Amino acid sequence: RKIKVIQVGVLHDHAIFTFRSLMRNTDCFEVLGLCIPDEDERARLEGNEAKAEYLTVPILSLEEALNFEGLEAVAVESAETSATKYAQMFADKGVAIHLDKPGTADYDSFSKLVETLRAKNLCFHMGYMYRYNPMVKKALEMAKEGKFGDIYSVEAHMSVRH
């Protein structure tokens, strides 16, 4: 059975790569549409070099996406300043979330999102960012200051080929 998914946004640097992946994996995903949540994002689609690819699926308003019958998952690829806000809206509706990083620098809104996902037993996948992420920078700073004690092991996983 295919997962019914909508991509929310085109402003994140990785938006087109997520979209292409969803579209290529037709054995796993049924892409129901692309949600362009606000005027600024719709305006930016006009100048986007991938516009023709995006227009291969229906373009949905935020309201249409939130009320799409049978929606199971969203890939949130909007601007980093609003990504967690949109993810929260869909989590509240019981929809699984892929949220590209860093999500937000606001701990409280991210914590609320995670609490909602846990309470509703929803899948959550988050992209990673190993550079420029304010939380990673803070953790490195704290480690250098010795605030974590003696670090003897770090475990990480990366799934890229560069």
mmCIF file of C-alpha atoms in Angstrom:
data_model
loop_
_atom_site.group_PDB
_atom_site.id
_atom_site.type_symbol
_atom_site.label_atom_id
_atom_site.label_comp_id
_atom_site.label_asym_id
_atom_site.label_seq_id
_atom_site.Cartn_x
_atom_site.Cartn_y
_atom_site.Cartn_z
ATOM 1 C CA ARG A 1 0.000 0.000 0.000
ATOM 2 C CA LYS A 2 1.292 3.420 -0.924
ATOM 3 C CA ILE A 3 1.608 6.224 1.618
ATOM 4 C CA LYS A 4 -0.517 9.229 0.664
ATOM 5 C CA VAL A 5 1.722 12.266 1.031
ATOM 6 C CA ILE A 6 1.780 15.993 0.353
ATOM 7 C CA GLN A 7 4.879 18.155 0.283
ATOM 8 C CA VAL A 8 4.450 21.420 2.169
ATOM 9 C CA GLY A 9 6.618 24.199 0.777
ATOM 10 C CA VAL A 10 9.329 24.789 -1.784
ATOM 11 C CA LEU A 11 11.537 27.298 0.045
ATOM 12 C CA HIS A 12 13.904 24.961 1.865
ATOM 13 C CA ASP A 13 17.191 24.320 0.051
ATOM 14 C CA HIS A 14 16.403 20.614 -0.185
ATOM 15 C CA ALA A 15 12.764 20.954 -1.238
ATOM 16 C CA ILE A 16 13.228 19.838 -4.832
ATOM 17 C CA PHE A 17 15.294 16.814 -3.798
ATOM 18 C CA THR A 18 12.605 15.649 -1.399
ATOM 19 C CA PHE A 19 9.959 16.217 -4.071
ATOM 20 C CA ARG A 20 11.945 14.260 -6.654
ATOM 21 C CA SER A 21 12.450 11.410 -4.223
ATOM 22 C CA LEU A 22 8.747 11.220 -3.432
ATOM 23 C CA MET A 23 7.858 11.314 -7.137
ATOM 24 C CA ARG A 24 10.429 8.649 -8.087
ATOM 25 C CA ASN A 25 9.406 6.194 -5.380
ATOM 26 C CA THR A 26 5.997 5.419 -6.822
ATOM 27 C CA ASP A 27 6.004 1.982 -5.207
ATOM 28 C CA CYS A 28 6.015 3.672 -1.767
ATOM 29 C CA PHE A 29 4.301 7.037 -2.201
ATOM 30 C CA GLU A 30 1.221 8.503 -3.800
ATOM 31 C CA VAL A 31 1.959 12.228 -4.054
ATOM 32 C CA LEU A 32 -1.397 13.949 -3.660
ATOM 33 C CA GLY A 33 -0.120 17.460 -4.249
ATOM 34 C CA LEU A 34 2.157 20.289 -3.276
ATOM 35 C CA CYS A 35 1.015 22.737 -0.622
ATOM 36 C CA ILE A 36 2.218 26.293 -1.107
ATOM 37 C CA PRO A 37 1.206 27.667 2.280
ATOM 38 C CA ASP A 38 1.471 31.424 1.841
ATOM 39 C CA GLU A 39 1.690 34.271 -0.679
ATOM 40 C CA ASP A 40 5.439 34.753 -0.272
ATOM 41 C CA GLU A 41 6.096 31.115 -1.028
ATOM 42 C CA ARG A 42 3.713 31.141 -4.009
ATOM 43 C CA ALA A 43 5.545 34.179 -5.391
ATOM 44 C CA ARG A 44 8.896 32.437 -4.993
ATOM 45 C CA LEU A 45 7.623 29.413 -6.934
ATOM 46 C CA GLU A 46 7.363 31.627 -10.029
ATOM 47 C CA GLY A 47 11.121 32.133 -10.134
ATOM 48 C CA ASN A 48 11.994 28.593 -9.062
ATOM 49 C CA GLU A 49 14.010 26.653 -11.626
ATOM 50 C CA ALA A 50 12.094 23.498 -10.667
ATOM 51 C CA LYS A 51 8.659 25.087 -11.255
ATOM 52 C CA ALA A 52 7.829 22.732 -14.138
ATOM 53 C CA GLU A 53 8.543 19.688 -11.961
ATOM 54 C CA TYR A 54 6.424 21.024 -9.113
ATOM 55 C CA LEU A 55 3.512 21.695 -11.452
ATOM 56 C CA THR A 56 3.215 17.978 -12.253
ATOM 57 C CA VAL A 57 1.008 17.628 -9.161
ATOM 58 C CA PRO A 58 -1.934 19.713 -7.926
ATOM 59 C CA ILE A 59 -0.981 22.906 -6.072
ATOM 60 C CA LEU A 60 -2.917 23.099 -2.816
ATOM 61 C CA SER A 61 -3.620 25.841 -0.321
ATOM 62 C CA LEU A 62 -2.809 25.194 3.319
ATOM 63 C CA GLU A 63 -6.508 24.742 4.084
ATOM 64 C CA GLU A 64 -6.925 22.223 1.251
ATOM 65 C CA ALA A 65 -3.883 20.248 2.415
ATOM 66 C CA LEU A 66 -4.962 20.224 6.057
ATOM 67 C CA ASN A 67 -8.380 18.877 5.063
ATOM 68 C CA PHE A 68 -7.259 16.433 2.349
ATOM 69 C CA GLU A 69 -9.187 13.207 2.745
ATOM 70 C CA GLY A 70 -6.912 10.214 3.375
ATOM 71 C CA LEU A 71 -3.681 12.185 3.862
ATOM 72 C CA GLU A 72 -1.164 10.092 5.826
ATOM 73 C CA ALA A 73 2.087 12.064 5.713
ATOM 74 C CA VAL A 74 3.611 15.408 4.852
ATOM 75 C CA ALA A 75 7.147 16.378 3.936
ATOM 76 C CA VAL A 76 7.617 19.893 5.315
ATOM 77 C CA GLU A 77 10.069 21.811 3.112
ATOM 78 C CA SER A 78 8.980 25.394 3.790
ATOM 79 C CA ALA A 79 11.139 28.188 5.123
ATOM 80 C CA GLU A 80 12.932 27.330 8.348
ATOM 81 C CA THR A 81 11.130 30.158 10.151
ATOM 82 C CA SER A 82 7.741 28.512 9.590
ATOM 83 C CA ALA A 83 8.464 24.801 9.130
ATOM 84 C CA THR A 84 7.676 23.707 12.691
ATOM 85 C CA LYS A 85 4.475 25.764 12.664
ATOM 86 C CA TYR A 86 3.238 23.887 9.584
ATOM 87 C CA ALA A 87 4.411 20.531 10.946
ATOM 88 C CA GLN A 88 2.440 21.187 14.132
ATOM 89 C CA MET A 89 -0.737 21.901 12.150
ATOM 90 C CA PHE A 90 -0.492 18.538 10.395
ATOM 91 C CA ALA A 91 0.522 16.653 13.539
ATOM 92 C CA ASP A 92 -2.581 18.059 15.234
ATOM 93 C CA LYS A 93 -4.590 16.449 12.405
ATOM 94 C CA GLY A 94 -2.904 13.058 12.982
ATOM 95 C CA VAL A 95 -0.538 13.151 10.006
ATOM 96 C CA ALA A 96 3.009 11.698 10.065
ATOM 97 C CA ILE A 97 5.780 14.253 9.522
ATOM 98 C CA HIS A 98 9.061 14.566 7.657
ATOM 99 C CA LEU A 99 10.555 17.881 8.772
ATOM 100 C CA ASP A 100 13.691 19.164 7.169
ATOM 101 C CA LYS A 101 16.278 20.563 9.479
ATOM 102 C CA PRO A 102 16.755 22.504 11.558
ATOM 103 C CA GLY A 103 12.994 22.819 12.097
ATOM 104 C CA THR A 104 13.279 25.753 14.467
ATOM 105 C CA ALA A 105 15.582 27.349 16.990
ATOM 106 C CA ASP A 106 12.604 27.725 19.345
ATOM 107 C CA TYR A 107 12.785 24.875 21.827
ATOM 108 C CA ASP A 108 9.228 25.278 23.112
ATOM 109 C CA SER A 109 7.540 24.963 19.707
ATOM 110 C CA PHE A 110 9.720 21.999 18.738
ATOM 111 C CA SER A 111 9.067 20.334 22.086
ATOM 112 C CA LYS A 112 5.317 20.807 21.598
ATOM 113 C CA LEU A 113 5.557 19.209 18.147
ATOM 114 C CA VAL A 114 7.422 16.186 19.503
ATOM 115 C CA GLU A 115 4.913 15.847 22.372
ATOM 116 C CA THR A 116 2.022 15.903 19.888
ATOM 117 C CA LEU A 117 3.667 13.274 17.685
ATOM 118 C CA ARG A 118 4.315 11.022 20.688
ATOM 119 C CA ALA A 119 0.803 11.438 22.080
ATOM 120 C CA LYS A 120 -0.723 10.545 18.703
ATOM 121 C CA ASN A 121 1.852 7.781 18.051
ATOM 122 C CA LEU A 122 2.820 9.356 14.721
ATOM 123 C CA CYS A 123 5.975 8.702 12.722
ATOM 124 C CA PHE A 124 8.481 11.555 12.702
ATOM 125 C CA HIS A 125 11.510 11.858 10.467
ATOM 126 C CA MET A 126 13.848 14.783 10.631
ATOM 127 C CA GLY A 127 16.560 15.747 8.219
ATOM 128 C CA TYR A 128 19.888 16.588 9.756
ATOM 129 C CA MET A 129 22.160 19.586 9.539
ATOM 130 C CA TYR A 130 25.670 19.235 10.796
ATOM 131 C CA ARG A 131 26.732 22.787 10.084
ATOM 132 C CA TYR A 132 25.163 26.136 10.923
ATOM 133 C CA ASN A 133 22.493 24.567 13.128
ATOM 134 C CA PRO A 134 22.227 26.807 16.198
ATOM 135 C CA MET A 135 21.682 23.827 18.500
ATOM 136 C CA VAL A 136 24.719 21.967 17.126
ATOM 137 C CA LYS A 137 26.821 25.109 17.537
ATOM 138 C CA LYS A 138 25.574 25.465 21.131
ATOM 139 C CA ALA A 139 26.301 21.797 21.900
ATOM 140 C CA LEU A 140 29.832 22.133 20.530
ATOM 141 C CA GLU A 141 30.356 25.275 22.585
ATOM 142 C CA MET A 142 29.099 23.536 25.730
ATOM 143 C CA ALA A 143 31.315 20.519 25.048
ATOM 144 C CA LYS A 144 34.373 22.757 24.681
ATOM 145 C CA GLU A 145 33.481 24.441 27.977
ATOM 146 C CA GLY A 146 33.331 21.042 29.685
ATOM 147 C CA LYS A 147 29.621 21.324 30.537
ATOM 148 C CA PHE A 148 28.975 17.698 29.517
ATOM 149 C CA GLY A 149 31.815 16.294 31.597
ATOM 150 C CA ASP A 150 34.296 13.945 29.987
ATOM 151 C CA ILE A 151 32.958 12.890 26.601
ATOM 152 C CA TYR A 152 34.266 9.451 25.766
ATOM 153 C CA SER A 153 31.958 8.473 22.912
ATOM 154 C CA VAL A 154 29.777 10.058 20.267
ATOM 155 C CA GLU A 155 27.434 8.041 18.073
ATOM 156 C CA ALA A 156 26.095 9.473 14.820
ATOM 157 C CA HIS A 157 24.697 8.344 11.500
ATOM 158 C CA MET A 158 24.792 10.094 8.128
ATOM 159 C CA SER A 159 23.220 8.820 4.921
ATOM 160 C CA VAL A 160 24.845 10.881 2.185
ATOM 161 C CA ARG A 161 27.397 10.332 -0.528
ATOM 162 C CA HIS A 162 29.624 13.395 -0.548
#
